[in-house]
mmCIF file of C-alpha atoms and ligand atoms in Angstrom:
data_model
loop_
_atom_site.group_PDB
_atom_site.id
_atom_site.type_symbol
_atom_site.label_atom_id
_atom_site.label_comp_id
_atom_site.label_asym_id
_atom_site.label_seq_id
_atom_site.Cartn_x
_atom_site.Cartn_y
_atom_site.Cartn_z
ATOM 1 C CA MET F 27 70.756 10.655 39.182
ATOM 2 C CA GLU F 28 74.064 12.426 39.603
ATOM 3 C CA SER F 29 77.047 10.222 38.750
ATOM 4 C CA GLU F 30 79.744 9.591 41.399
ATOM 5 C CA LEU F 31 82.223 11.677 39.413
ATOM 6 C CA GLN F 32 79.892 14.678 39.216
ATOM 7 C CA LYS F 33 79.313 14.604 42.973
ATOM 8 C CA THR F 34 82.996 14.794 43.765
ATOM 9 C CA PHE F 35 85.216 17.676 42.743
ATOM 10 C CA LEU F 36 86.576 17.082 39.250
ATOM 11 C CA ASP F 37 90.340 17.488 39.375
ATOM 12 C CA THR F 38 91.118 19.216 36.078
ATOM 13 C CA THR F 39 94.806 18.471 36.458
ATOM 14 C CA ASN F 40 94.048 14.783 36.641
ATOM 15 C CA LEU F 41 93.810 13.627 33.011
ATOM 16 C CA PRO F 42 92.559 10.061 33.698
ATOM 17 C CA ASP F 43 89.813 11.562 35.903
ATOM 18 C CA ILE F 44 88.622 13.879 33.113
ATOM 19 C CA GLN F 45 88.812 11.082 30.556
ATOM 20 C CA THR F 46 86.746 8.752 32.734
ATOM 21 C CA TYR F 47 84.186 11.482 33.383
ATOM 22 C CA PHE F 48 83.929 12.284 29.671
ATOM 23 C CA VAL F 49 83.646 8.619 28.658
ATOM 24 C CA ASN F 50 80.932 7.998 31.287
ATOM 25 C CA GLN F 51 78.908 11.027 30.197
ATOM 26 C CA ALA F 52 79.323 10.174 26.507
ATOM 27 C CA PHE F 53 78.136 6.617 27.162
ATOM 28 C CA GLU F 54 75.111 7.770 29.188
ATOM 29 C CA PHE F 55 74.216 10.276 26.461
ATOM 30 C CA GLN F 56 74.548 7.651 23.722
ATOM 31 C CA GLU F 57 72.385 5.250 25.731
ATOM 32 C CA LEU F 58 69.690 7.903 26.247
ATOM 33 C CA MET F 59 69.652 8.752 22.519
ATOM 34 C CA MET F 60 69.281 5.035 21.733
ATOM 35 C CA ARG F 61 66.243 4.908 24.042
ATOM 36 C CA TYR F 62 64.672 7.922 22.309
ATOM 37 C CA SER F 63 65.302 6.344 18.947
ATOM 38 C CA CYS F 64 63.505 3.139 20.102
ATOM 39 C CA ALA F 65 60.586 5.236 21.378
ATOM 40 C CA ILE F 66 60.324 6.889 17.955
ATOM 41 C CA ARG F 67 60.163 3.469 16.309
ATOM 42 C CA GLU F 68 57.326 2.426 18.631
ATOM 43 C CA VAL F 69 55.290 5.567 17.917
ATOM 44 C CA ARG F 70 55.878 5.271 14.175
ATOM 45 C CA THR F 71 54.697 1.647 14.272
ATOM 46 C CA LYS F 72 51.532 2.635 16.144
ATOM 47 C CA LEU F 73 50.755 5.275 13.508
ATOM 48 C CA GLU F 74 51.553 2.967 10.596
ATOM 49 C CA VAL F 75 49.248 0.285 12.047
ATOM 50 C CA LEU F 76 46.400 2.815 12.343
ATOM 51 C CA ASN F 77 46.959 4.007 8.794
ATOM 52 C CA ASP F 78 46.990 0.465 7.379
ATOM 53 C CA GLU F 79 43.794 -0.434 9.224
ATOM 54 C CA LEU F 80 41.978 2.720 8.144
ATOM 55 C CA SER F 81 43.026 2.294 4.540
ATOM 56 C CA ILE F 82 41.168 -1.042 4.553
ATOM 57 C CA HIS F 83 38.055 0.270 6.339
ATOM 58 C CA HIS F 84 37.719 3.681 4.690
ATOM 59 C CA LYS F 85 39.527 3.067 1.374
ATOM 60 C CA ARG F 86 41.833 6.018 1.937
ATOM 61 C CA ASN F 87 44.870 6.844 4.076
ATOM 62 C CA PRO F 88 44.449 9.661 6.614
ATOM 63 C CA ILE F 89 48.242 9.829 6.968
ATOM 64 C CA GLU F 90 50.204 10.916 3.905
ATOM 65 C CA PHE F 91 53.637 10.345 5.447
ATOM 66 C CA ILE F 92 55.543 10.264 8.715
ATOM 67 C CA THR F 93 58.950 11.721 9.446
ATOM 68 C CA SER F 94 60.958 11.619 12.645
ATOM 69 C CA ARG F 95 64.132 12.976 14.123
ATOM 70 C CA ILE F 96 66.289 12.954 17.215
ATOM 71 C CA LYS F 97 67.121 16.498 18.303
ATOM 72 C CA ARG F 98 70.678 17.463 17.399
ATOM 73 C CA PRO F 99 73.141 17.745 20.345
ATOM 74 C CA ILE F 100 73.714 21.452 19.600
ATOM 75 C CA SER F 101 69.935 22.131 19.734
ATOM 76 C CA ILE F 102 69.690 20.119 22.976
ATOM 77 C CA VAL F 103 72.424 22.237 24.574
ATOM 78 C CA GLU F 104 70.866 25.523 23.302
ATOM 79 C CA LYS F 105 67.447 24.583 24.706
ATOM 80 C CA LEU F 106 68.830 23.509 28.103
ATOM 81 C CA ARG F 107 70.719 26.824 28.336
ATOM 82 C CA ARG F 108 67.534 28.719 27.340
ATOM 83 C CA TYR F 109 65.665 26.937 30.157
ATOM 84 C CA GLY F 110 68.501 27.752 32.613
ATOM 85 C CA GLU F 111 69.189 24.044 33.134
ATOM 86 C CA PRO F 112 72.579 22.350 33.456
ATOM 87 C CA VAL F 113 73.915 20.572 30.397
ATOM 88 C CA SER F 114 73.670 17.029 31.721
ATOM 89 C CA VAL F 115 72.131 13.726 30.717
ATOM 90 C CA GLU F 116 69.708 14.002 33.669
ATOM 91 C CA ALA F 117 68.517 17.441 32.541
ATOM 92 C CA VAL F 118 67.922 16.184 28.993
ATOM 93 C CA GLU F 119 65.680 13.431 30.322
ATOM 94 C CA ASN F 120 63.863 15.546 32.915
ATOM 95 C CA CYS F 121 63.476 18.935 31.215
ATOM 96 C CA LEU F 122 63.139 18.374 27.464
ATOM 97 C CA ASN F 123 59.961 17.109 25.819
ATOM 98 C CA ASP F 124 61.057 17.046 22.209
ATOM 99 C CA VAL F 125 64.326 15.124 21.996
ATOM 100 C CA ALA F 126 62.359 12.441 20.157
ATOM 101 C CA GLY F 127 60.098 13.972 17.531
ATOM 102 C CA VAL F 128 57.610 12.372 15.169
ATOM 103 C CA ARG F 129 55.846 14.452 12.500
ATOM 104 C CA VAL F 130 52.633 13.135 10.972
ATOM 105 C CA ILE F 131 51.452 14.708 7.738
ATOM 106 C CA CYS F 132 47.755 14.302 6.977
ATOM 107 C CA SER F 133 45.735 15.237 3.929
ATOM 108 C CA PHE F 134 42.851 16.954 5.724
ATOM 109 C CA ILE F 135 42.244 18.888 8.964
ATOM 110 C CA ASP F 136 39.767 16.355 10.373
ATOM 111 C CA ASP F 137 42.331 13.573 9.820
ATOM 112 C CA ILE F 138 44.674 15.396 12.234
ATOM 113 C CA TYR F 139 42.179 15.138 15.098
ATOM 114 C CA ALA F 140 41.104 11.612 14.157
ATOM 115 C CA VAL F 141 44.722 10.390 14.211
ATOM 116 C CA ALA F 142 45.398 12.213 17.528
ATOM 117 C CA ASP F 143 42.281 10.653 19.127
ATOM 118 C CA MET F 144 43.145 7.159 17.923
ATOM 119 C CA LEU F 145 46.699 7.440 19.244
ATOM 120 C CA LEU F 146 45.628 8.844 22.625
ATOM 121 C CA ARG F 147 42.959 6.145 23.069
ATOM 122 C CA GLN F 148 45.671 3.461 23.215
ATOM 123 C CA ASP F 149 46.073 2.384 26.837
ATOM 124 C CA ASP F 150 49.871 2.492 26.856
ATOM 125 C CA VAL F 151 49.944 6.089 25.594
ATOM 126 C CA THR F 152 49.850 8.861 28.204
ATOM 127 C CA LEU F 153 49.212 12.441 27.187
ATOM 128 C CA VAL F 154 51.634 14.773 28.985
ATOM 129 C CA LYS F 155 50.808 18.010 27.162
ATOM 130 C CA LYS F 156 48.735 19.131 24.192
ATOM 131 C CA LYS F 157 49.221 22.365 22.254
ATOM 132 C CA ASP F 158 46.667 23.076 19.567
ATOM 133 C CA TYR F 159 48.226 25.624 17.249
ATOM 134 C CA ILE F 160 45.397 24.978 14.748
ATOM 135 C CA GLN F 161 42.608 26.272 16.948
ATOM 136 C CA SER F 162 45.006 28.904 18.354
ATOM 137 C CA PRO F 163 47.590 29.619 15.661
ATOM 138 C CA LYS F 164 50.830 31.360 16.656
ATOM 139 C CA ASP F 165 51.080 35.083 15.806
ATOM 140 C CA ASN F 166 53.359 34.305 12.859
ATOM 141 C CA GLY F 167 50.692 31.975 11.386
ATOM 142 C CA TYR F 168 52.198 28.630 12.507
ATOM 143 C CA ARG F 169 49.571 25.868 12.652
ATOM 144 C CA SER F 170 50.017 22.318 13.906
ATOM 145 C CA LEU F 171 48.734 20.022 16.639
ATOM 146 C CA HIS F 172 51.452 19.137 19.153
ATOM 147 C CA LEU F 173 51.145 16.211 21.553
ATOM 148 C CA ILE F 174 53.745 15.335 24.125
ATOM 149 C CA ILE F 175 53.165 11.689 24.930
ATOM 150 C CA GLU F 176 54.818 9.073 27.095
ATOM 151 C CA ILE F 177 55.057 5.448 26.033
ATOM 152 C CA PRO F 178 56.676 2.452 27.722
ATOM 153 C CA VAL F 179 59.667 0.918 25.962
ATOM 154 C CA PHE F 180 60.905 -2.497 27.058
ATOM 155 C CA PHE F 181 64.664 -3.056 27.219
ATOM 156 C CA SER F 182 66.637 -6.157 28.277
ATOM 157 C CA ASN F 183 66.281 -5.577 32.027
ATOM 158 C CA GLN F 184 63.970 -2.617 32.461
ATOM 159 C CA LYS F 185 60.888 -0.807 31.197
ATOM 160 C CA LYS F 186 61.409 2.903 30.539
ATOM 161 C CA SER F 187 58.719 5.484 30.060
ATOM 162 C CA MET F 188 59.863 7.634 27.148
ATOM 163 C CA ARG F 189 58.618 11.035 26.077
ATOM 164 C CA VAL F 190 57.970 11.782 22.403
ATOM 165 C CA GLU F 191 56.699 14.957 20.760
ATOM 166 C CA VAL F 192 54.190 14.225 18.004
ATOM 167 C CA GLN F 193 53.445 17.089 15.597
ATOM 168 C CA ILE F 194 50.407 16.498 13.388
ATOM 169 C CA ARG F 195 49.582 18.853 10.509
ATOM 170 C CA THR F 196 48.304 18.982 6.942
ATOM 171 C CA ILE F 197 50.535 18.900 3.863
ATOM 172 C CA ALA F 198 49.874 22.619 3.358
ATOM 173 C CA MET F 199 50.711 23.500 6.987
ATOM 174 C CA ASP F 200 53.894 21.452 6.654
ATOM 175 C CA PHE F 201 54.922 23.252 3.465
ATOM 176 C CA TRP F 202 54.404 26.586 5.236
ATOM 177 C CA ALA F 203 56.354 25.475 8.345
ATOM 178 C CA SER F 204 59.308 24.327 6.279
ATOM 179 C CA VAL F 205 59.574 27.731 4.530
ATOM 180 C CA ASP F 206 59.152 29.504 7.878
ATOM 181 C CA HIS F 207 61.909 27.302 9.328
ATOM 182 C CA GLN F 208 64.245 28.373 6.512
ATOM 183 C CA LEU F 209 63.529 32.027 7.306
ATOM 184 C CA LYS F 210 64.383 31.393 10.964
ATOM 185 C CA TYR F 211 67.804 29.966 10.206
ATOM 186 C CA LYS F 212 68.804 32.124 7.216
ATOM 187 C CA GLN F 213 70.840 35.083 8.459
ATOM 188 C CA ASP F 214 71.091 37.207 5.289
ATOM 189 C CA VAL F 215 67.431 37.649 4.252
ATOM 190 C CA GLU F 216 66.731 41.141 2.892
ATOM 191 C CA ASN F 217 63.828 42.770 4.692
ATOM 192 C CA PRO F 218 62.852 39.856 6.986
ATOM 193 C CA GLU F 219 59.847 41.801 8.394
ATOM 194 C CA GLU F 220 58.325 41.993 4.911
ATOM 195 C CA VAL F 221 58.937 38.261 4.375
ATOM 196 C CA SER F 222 57.300 37.463 7.763
ATOM 197 C CA LYS F 223 54.269 39.559 6.805
ATOM 198 C CA GLU F 224 53.944 37.720 3.483
ATOM 199 C CA LEU F 225 54.336 34.390 5.246
ATOM 200 C CA LYS F 226 51.556 35.313 7.695
ATOM 201 C CA GLU F 227 49.269 36.133 4.742
ATOM 202 C CA CYS F 228 50.143 32.793 3.141
ATOM 203 C CA ALA F 229 49.353 30.988 6.443
ATOM 204 C CA ASP F 230 45.847 32.498 6.401
ATOM 205 C CA ILE F 231 45.320 31.545 2.749
ATOM 206 C CA ILE F 232 46.539 28.029 3.536
ATOM 207 C CA ALA F 233 44.057 27.765 6.457
ATOM 208 C CA GLN F 234 41.215 28.731 4.113
ATOM 209 C CA THR F 235 42.476 26.310 1.455
ATOM 210 C CA ASP F 236 42.653 23.486 4.026
ATOM 211 C CA ALA F 237 39.008 24.185 4.971
ATOM 212 C CA ARG F 238 37.963 24.171 1.307
ATOM 213 C CA MET F 239 39.860 20.930 0.662
ATOM 214 C CA LEU F 240 38.003 19.388 3.614
ATOM 215 C CA ALA F 241 34.696 20.486 2.051
ATOM 216 C CA ILE F 242 35.718 18.911 -1.266
ATOM 217 C CA LYS F 243 36.747 15.667 0.457
ATOM 218 C CA ASP F 244 33.407 15.587 2.288
ATOM 219 C CA LYS F 245 31.556 15.991 -1.022
ATOM 220 C CA ILE F 246 33.543 13.104 -2.500
ATOM 221 C CA TYR F 247 32.776 10.854 0.499
ATOM 222 C CA SER F 248 29.311 12.244 1.347
ATOM 223 C CA GLY F 249 27.668 8.888 0.577
ATOM 224 C CA SER F 250 29.217 7.271 3.636
ATOM 225 C CA LYS F 251 26.900 6.245 6.495
ATOM 226 C CA HIS F 252 28.192 8.549 9.236
ATOM 227 C CA ALA F 253 28.926 11.577 7.073
ATOM 228 C CA GLU F 254 29.119 14.769 9.113
ATOM 229 C CA THR F 255 28.903 18.095 7.286
ATOM 230 C CA THR F 256 32.056 20.153 6.796
ATOM 231 C CA GLU F 257 30.368 23.085 8.518
ATOM 232 C CA ASP F 258 29.703 20.933 11.609
ATOM 233 C CA LYS F 259 33.278 19.659 11.685
ATOM 234 C CA LEU F 260 34.750 23.149 11.431
ATOM 235 C CA LYS F 261 32.370 24.417 14.104
ATOM 236 C CA LYS F 262 33.404 21.566 16.398
ATOM 237 C CA LEU F 263 37.050 22.366 15.818
ATOM 238 C CA THR F 264 36.291 26.100 16.297
ATOM 239 C CA ILE F 265 38.721 26.888 13.540
ATOM 240 C CA PRO F 266 38.694 30.637 12.942
ATOM 241 C CA LEU F 267 38.108 31.242 9.258
ATOM 242 C CA GLY F 268 37.723 34.702 7.741
ATOM 243 C CA SER F 269 34.541 33.716 5.964
ATOM 244 C CA ARG F 270 32.937 30.321 6.307
ATOM 245 C CA THR F 271 30.259 30.908 3.726
ATOM 246 C CA ASN F 272 32.597 29.873 0.888
ATOM 247 C CA TYR F 273 33.080 26.376 2.178
ATOM 248 C CA ASN F 274 29.898 24.485 1.492
HETATM 249 P P1 0O2 G 315 63.359 21.674 15.914
HETATM 250 O O1 0O2 G 315 64.280 21.977 14.784
HETATM 251 O O2 0O2 G 315 62.026 21.127 15.425
HETATM 252 O O3 0O2 G 315 63.967 20.816 16.971
HETATM 253 P P2 0O2 G 315 57.937 22.864 25.260
HETATM 254 O O4 0O2 G 315 58.119 21.645 24.379
HETATM 255 O O5 0O2 G 315 56.518 23.044 25.677
HETATM 256 O O6 0O2 G 315 58.906 22.869 26.382
HETATM 257 P P3 0O2 G 315 58.621 24.428 22.942
HETATM 258 O O7 0O2 G 315 59.722 23.518 22.500
HETATM 259 O O8 0O2 G 315 58.852 25.888 22.724
HETATM 260 O O9 0O2 G 315 58.278 24.175 24.456
HETATM 261 O O10 0O2 G 315 57.281 23.929 22.264
HETATM 262 P P4 0O2 G 315 56.489 24.312 20.965
HETATM 263 O O11 0O2 G 315 56.057 25.724 20.901
HETATM 264 O O12 0O2 G 315 55.387 23.317 20.976
HETATM 265 O O13 0O2 G 315 57.492 24.145 19.733
HETATM 266 C C1 0O2 G 315 58.286 23.033 19.527
HETATM 267 C C2 0O2 G 315 58.543 22.751 18.049
HETATM 268 O O14 0O2 G 315 57.400 23.120 17.257
HETATM 269 C C3 0O2 G 315 59.700 23.500 17.434
HETATM 270 O O15 0O2 G 315 60.886 22.830 17.710
HETATM 271 C C4 0O2 G 315 59.345 23.438 15.941
HETATM 272 O O16 0O2 G 315 59.615 22.147 15.405
HETATM 273 C C5 0O2 G 315 57.833 23.619 15.983
HETATM 274 N N1 0O2 G 315 57.465 25.045 15.928
HETATM 275 C C6 0O2 G 315 56.946 25.790 16.933
HETATM 276 N N2 0O2 G 315 56.723 27.040 16.514
HETATM 277 C C7 0O2 G 315 57.092 27.110 15.211
HETATM 278 C C8 0O2 G 315 57.082 28.154 14.230
HETATM 279 O O17 0O2 G 315 56.700 29.295 14.481
HETATM 280 N N3 0O2 G 315 57.545 27.828 12.985
HETATM 281 C C9 0O2 G 315 58.003 26.594 12.672
HETATM 282 N N4 0O2 G 315 58.435 26.369 11.428
HETATM 283 N N5 0O2 G 315 58.036 25.582 13.592
HETATM 284 C C10 0O2 G 315 57.591 25.834 14.832
HETATM 285 P P5 0O2 G 315 62.286 23.599 17.783
HETATM 286 O O18 0O2 G 315 62.935 23.200 19.064
HETATM 287 O O19 0O2 G 315 62.112 25.068 17.565
HETATM 288 O O20 0O2 G 315 63.096 23.107 16.569
#
Protein backbone atom coordinates (compact mmCIF):
# COMPACT_ATOMS: atom_id res chain seq x y z
CA MET A 1 0.00 0.00 0.00
CA GLU A 2 1.20 3.47 -0.89
CA SER A 3 2.22 5.51 2.15
CA GLU A 4 0.49 8.86 2.85
CA LEU A 5 3.69 10.72 2.00
CA GLN A 6 4.06 9.02 -1.38
CA LYS A 7 0.48 9.88 -2.33
CA THR A 8 0.97 13.57 -1.72
CA PHE A 9 3.47 15.69 -3.61
CA LEU A 10 6.85 15.53 -1.89
CA ASP A 11 8.04 19.07 -1.32
CA THR A 12 11.78 18.84 -1.98
CA THR A 13 12.36 22.23 -0.40
CA ASN A 14 10.83 20.99 2.82
CA LEU A 15 13.66 19.23 4.67
CA PRO A 16 11.56 17.76 7.53
CA ASP A 17 9.18 16.32 4.90
CA ILE A 18 12.03 14.58 3.05
CA GLN A 19 13.53 13.33 6.31
CA THR A 20 10.21 11.88 7.45
CA TYR A 21 9.66 10.23 4.07
CA PHE A 22 13.17 8.74 4.10
CA VAL A 23 12.87 7.50 7.70
CA ASN A 24 9.46 5.91 6.96
CA GLN A 25 10.74 4.15 3.84
CA ALA A 26 13.92 3.01 5.60
CA PHE A 27 11.87 1.59 8.47
CA GLU A 28 9.46 -0.23 6.13
CA PHE A 29 12.40 -1.65 4.17
CA GLN A 30 14.16 -2.80 7.35
CA GLU A 31 10.94 -4.42 8.57
CA LEU A 32 10.45 -6.25 5.26
CA MET A 33 14.05 -7.54 5.31
CA MET A 34 13.50 -8.78 8.87
CA ARG A 35 10.44 -10.72 7.67
CA TYR A 36 12.43 -12.30 4.83
CA SER A 37 15.17 -13.24 7.24
CA CYS A 38 12.58 -14.98 9.51
CA ALA A 39 11.17 -16.82 6.49
CA ILE A 40 14.67 -18.07 5.65
CA ARG A 41 15.05 -19.39 9.19
CA GLU A 42 11.76 -21.29 8.89
CA VAL A 43 12.73 -22.90 5.58
CA ARG A 44 16.18 -23.81 6.87
CA THR A 45 14.61 -25.44 9.93
CA LYS A 46 12.25 -27.47 7.75
CA LEU A 47 15.18 -28.73 5.67
CA GLU A 48 17.34 -29.47 8.71
CA VAL A 49 14.49 -31.47 10.29
CA LEU A 50 14.11 -33.55 7.10
CA ASN A 51 17.85 -34.17 6.94
CA ASP A 52 18.04 -35.25 10.59
CA GLU A 53 15.11 -37.62 10.18
CA LEU A 54 16.48 -39.17 6.99
CA SER A 55 19.91 -39.63 8.49
CA ILE A 56 18.30 -41.87 11.13
CA HIS A 57 16.12 -43.83 8.67
CA HIS A 58 18.55 -44.19 5.76
CA LYS A 59 21.90 -43.88 7.57
CA ARG A 60 23.02 -41.08 5.28
CA ASN A 61 22.30 -37.37 4.81
CA PRO A 62 20.75 -36.34 1.48
CA ILE A 63 21.67 -32.72 2.24
CA GLU A 64 25.37 -31.89 2.43
CA PHE A 65 24.88 -28.28 3.52
CA ILE A 66 22.52 -25.33 3.34
CA THR A 67 23.37 -21.71 2.71
CA SER A 68 21.09 -18.70 2.60
CA ARG A 69 21.17 -15.02 1.82
CA ILE A 70 19.06 -11.90 1.70
CA LYS A 71 19.43 -10.16 -1.66
CA ARG A 72 21.65 -7.09 -1.42
CA PRO A 73 19.86 -3.69 -1.71
CA ILE A 74 21.84 -2.84 -4.87
CA SER A 75 20.75 -6.13 -6.53
CA ILE A 76 17.14 -5.47 -5.45
CA VAL A 77 17.21 -2.03 -7.08
CA GLU A 78 18.87 -3.39 -10.28
CA LYS A 79 16.25 -6.14 -10.61
CA LEU A 80 13.30 -3.78 -10.02
CA ARG A 81 14.70 -1.43 -12.69
CA ARG A 82 15.18 -4.40 -15.07
CA TYR A 83 11.52 -5.34 -14.54
CA GLY A 84 10.44 -1.70 -15.12
CA GLU A 85 9.05 -1.49 -11.58
CA PRO A 86 9.30 1.45 -9.18
CA VAL A 87 11.93 1.23 -6.46
CA SER A 88 9.57 0.92 -3.51
CA VAL A 89 8.98 -1.40 -0.58
CA GLU A 90 5.66 -2.47 -2.15
CA ALA A 91 7.35 -3.41 -5.43
CA VAL A 92 9.97 -5.48 -3.60
CA GLU A 93 7.23 -7.49 -1.91
CA ASN A 94 4.98 -7.83 -4.96
CA CYS A 95 7.43 -8.26 -7.85
CA LEU A 96 10.52 -10.06 -6.55
CA ASN A 97 10.62 -13.79 -5.82
CA ASP A 98 14.19 -14.14 -4.65
CA VAL A 99 14.81 -11.55 -1.95
CA ALA A 100 15.03 -14.48 0.47
CA GLY A 101 17.15 -17.27 -0.95
CA VAL A 102 18.01 -20.69 0.44
CA ARG A 103 20.49 -22.95 -1.37
CA VAL A 104 20.46 -26.67 -0.63
CA ILE A 105 23.48 -28.70 -1.67
CA CYS A 106 22.88 -32.43 -2.08
CA SER A 107 25.28 -35.25 -2.79
CA PHE A 108 23.29 -36.94 -5.57
CA ILE A 109 20.78 -35.96 -8.28
CA ASP A 110 17.97 -38.11 -6.88
CA ASP A 111 18.41 -36.44 -3.47
CA ILE A 112 17.53 -33.10 -5.12
CA TYR A 113 14.10 -34.35 -6.19
CA ALA A 114 13.53 -36.26 -2.95
CA VAL A 115 14.23 -33.14 -0.87
CA ALA A 116 12.02 -30.98 -3.16
CA ASP A 117 9.13 -33.49 -2.88
CA MET A 118 9.41 -33.72 0.90
CA LEU A 119 9.42 -29.94 1.27
CA LEU A 120 6.48 -29.42 -1.10
CA ARG A 121 4.42 -32.14 0.62
CA GLN A 122 4.31 -30.05 3.82
CA ASP A 123 0.85 -28.50 4.11
CA ASP A 124 2.05 -25.01 5.00
CA VAL A 125 4.31 -24.83 1.93
CA THR A 126 2.79 -23.48 -1.29
CA LEU A 127 4.60 -23.86 -4.58
CA VAL A 128 4.45 -20.59 -6.54
CA LYS A 129 6.83 -21.49 -9.38
CA LYS A 130 9.19 -24.31 -10.29
CA LYS A 131 12.08 -24.06 -12.75
CA ASP A 132 13.92 -27.28 -13.47
CA TYR A 133 17.27 -26.30 -14.93
CA ILE A 134 18.44 -29.92 -14.49
CA GLN A 135 15.98 -31.44 -16.94
CA SER A 136 16.28 -28.29 -19.10
CA PRO A 137 19.72 -26.82 -18.47
CA LYS A 138 20.38 -23.20 -19.48
CA ASP A 139 22.36 -22.68 -22.72
CA ASN A 140 25.48 -21.83 -20.71
CA GLY A 141 25.26 -25.20 -18.89
CA TYR A 142 23.70 -23.95 -15.62
CA ARG A 143 21.90 -26.75 -13.75
CA SER A 144 19.82 -26.46 -10.59
CA LEU A 145 16.26 -26.99 -9.40
CA HIS A 146 14.58 -23.71 -8.43
CA LEU A 147 11.42 -23.58 -6.32
CA ILE A 148 9.66 -20.38 -5.40
CA ILE A 149 7.63 -21.21 -2.32
CA GLU A 150 5.40 -19.32 0.07
CA ILE A 151 5.32 -20.10 3.77
CA PRO A 152 3.39 -18.48 6.62
CA VAL A 153 5.43 -16.66 9.24
CA PHE A 154 3.79 -15.68 12.52
CA PHE A 155 4.65 -12.28 13.99
CA SER A 156 3.36 -10.59 17.18
CA ASN A 157 0.06 -9.42 15.68
CA GLN A 158 -0.15 -10.88 12.20
CA LYS A 159 0.58 -13.87 9.98
CA LYS A 160 2.47 -13.03 6.79
CA SER A 161 2.85 -15.25 3.78
CA MET A 162 6.49 -14.93 2.73
CA ARG A 163 8.11 -15.91 -0.54
CA VAL A 164 11.44 -17.75 -0.57
CA GLU A 165 13.49 -19.01 -3.51
CA VAL A 166 14.96 -22.45 -2.85
CA GLN A 167 17.77 -23.55 -5.18
CA ILE A 168 18.62 -27.25 -4.91
CA ARG A 169 21.68 -28.69 -6.68
CA THR A 170 24.52 -31.17 -6.32
CA ILE A 171 27.96 -30.30 -4.95
CA ALA A 172 29.35 -30.48 -8.50
CA MET A 173 26.62 -28.21 -9.94
CA ASP A 174 27.29 -25.77 -7.10
CA PHE A 175 31.03 -25.72 -7.79
CA TRP A 176 30.29 -24.99 -11.46
CA ALA A 177 27.77 -22.23 -10.62
CA SER A 178 30.20 -20.49 -8.29
CA VAL A 179 32.90 -20.34 -11.02
CA ASP A 180 30.30 -19.19 -13.56
CA HIS A 181 29.18 -16.49 -11.10
CA GLN A 182 32.77 -15.23 -10.85
CA LEU A 183 32.95 -14.99 -14.64
CA LYS A 184 29.74 -12.95 -14.66
CA TYR A 185 31.05 -10.34 -12.25
CA LYS A 186 34.71 -10.19 -13.33
CA GLN A 187 35.14 -7.38 -15.85
CA ASP A 188 38.72 -7.99 -17.05
CA VAL A 189 38.64 -11.64 -18.19
CA GLU A 190 40.72 -12.22 -21.34
CA ASN A 191 38.69 -13.93 -24.04
CA PRO A 192 35.43 -14.44 -22.09
CA GLU A 193 33.82 -16.34 -25.02
CA GLU A 194 36.54 -19.00 -24.80
CA VAL A 195 36.07 -19.25 -21.02
CA SER A 196 32.26 -19.61 -21.48
CA LYS A 197 32.82 -22.39 -24.02
CA GLU A 198 35.14 -24.23 -21.62
CA LEU A 199 32.66 -23.76 -18.80
CA LYS A 200 29.87 -25.24 -20.95
CA GLU A 201 32.06 -28.29 -21.64
CA CYS A 202 32.75 -28.64 -17.92
CA ALA A 203 28.98 -28.43 -17.19
CA ASP A 204 28.39 -31.39 -19.51
CA ILE A 205 31.21 -33.40 -17.92
CA ILE A 206 29.81 -32.57 -14.49
CA ALA A 207 26.33 -33.79 -15.56
CA GLN A 208 27.84 -37.10 -16.67
CA THR A 209 29.88 -37.34 -13.46
CA ASP A 210 26.76 -36.68 -11.36
CA ALA A 211 24.99 -39.54 -13.18
CA ARG A 212 27.95 -41.86 -12.61
CA MET A 213 28.13 -40.90 -8.92
CA LEU A 214 24.42 -41.75 -8.64
CA ALA A 215 25.13 -45.17 -10.18
CA ILE A 216 27.95 -45.74 -7.68
CA LYS A 217 25.72 -44.69 -4.76
CA ASP A 218 23.01 -47.07 -5.98
CA LYS A 219 25.53 -49.93 -6.09
CA ILE A 220 26.60 -49.14 -2.52
CA TYR A 221 22.97 -49.09 -1.30
CA SER A 222 21.55 -51.71 -3.70
CA GLY A 223 20.70 -54.04 -0.81
CA SER A 224 17.94 -51.75 0.41
CA LYS A 225 14.33 -52.97 0.11
CA HIS A 226 12.98 -50.39 -2.34
CA ALA A 227 16.08 -50.03 -4.49
CA GLU A 228 15.28 -48.57 -7.90
CA THR A 229 17.88 -48.90 -10.65
CA THR A 230 19.94 -45.87 -11.65
CA GLU A 231 18.76 -46.28 -15.23
CA ASP A 232 15.11 -46.09 -14.09
CA LYS A 233 15.77 -43.01 -11.98
CA LEU A 234 17.53 -41.18 -14.81
CA LYS A 235 14.77 -42.15 -17.23
CA LYS A 236 12.16 -40.82 -14.81
CA LEU A 237 14.06 -37.57 -14.47
CA THR A 238 14.54 -37.47 -18.28
CA ILE A 239 18.02 -36.16 -17.75
CA PRO A 240 19.70 -35.79 -21.14
CA LEU A 241 23.02 -37.60 -21.02
CA GLY A 242 25.32 -37.95 -24.02
CA SER A 243 25.62 -41.68 -23.52
CA ARG A 244 23.77 -43.57 -20.83
CA THR A 245 25.43 -46.89 -21.50
CA ASN A 246 28.40 -45.98 -19.26
CA TYR A 247 26.32 -45.63 -16.16
CA ASN A 248 25.36 -49.10 -15.06
P1 LIG B 1 21.99 -13.63 -6.95
O1 LIG B 1 23.38 -13.16 -6.73
O2 LIG B 1 21.84 -15.12 -6.67
O3 LIG B 1 20.96 -12.82 -6.23
P2 LIG B 1 12.25 -14.90 -11.62
O4 LIG B 1 12.73 -15.26 -10.23
O5 LIG B 1 11.49 -16.01 -12.26
O6 LIG B 1 11.55 -13.59 -11.63
P3 LIG B 1 15.03 -14.88 -12.38
O7 LIG B 1 15.50 -14.19 -11.14
O8 LIG B 1 15.75 -14.51 -13.64
O9 LIG B 1 13.49 -14.67 -12.58
O10 LIG B 1 15.07 -16.44 -12.11
P4 LIG B 1 16.11 -17.58 -12.38
O11 LIG B 1 16.46 -17.77 -13.80
O12 LIG B 1 15.45 -18.75 -11.74
O13 LIG B 1 17.48 -17.16 -11.68
C1 LIG B 1 17.57 -16.69 -10.38
C2 LIG B 1 18.89 -17.05 -9.71
O14 LIG B 1 19.36 -18.33 -10.17
C3 LIG B 1 20.04 -16.10 -9.97
O15 LIG B 1 19.95 -15.03 -9.09
C4 LIG B 1 21.25 -17.00 -9.66
O16 LIG B 1 21.42 -17.16 -8.26
C5 LIG B 1 20.79 -18.33 -10.24
N1 LIG B 1 21.17 -18.45 -11.66
C6 LIG B 1 20.33 -18.43 -12.72
N2 LIG B 1 21.02 -18.58 -13.86
C7 LIG B 1 22.33 -18.72 -13.53
C8 LIG B 1 23.53 -18.93 -14.28
O17 LIG B 1 23.53 -18.99 -15.51
N3 LIG B 1 24.69 -19.02 -13.57
C9 LIG B 1 24.74 -18.92 -12.22
N4 LIG B 1 25.92 -19.03 -11.62
N5 LIG B 1 23.61 -18.72 -11.48
C10 LIG B 1 22.43 -18.62 -12.11
P5 LIG B 1 20.56 -13.60 -9.46
O18 LIG B 1 19.49 -12.59 -9.21
O19 LIG B 1 21.15 -13.60 -10.84
O20 LIG B 1 21.76 -13.39 -8.51
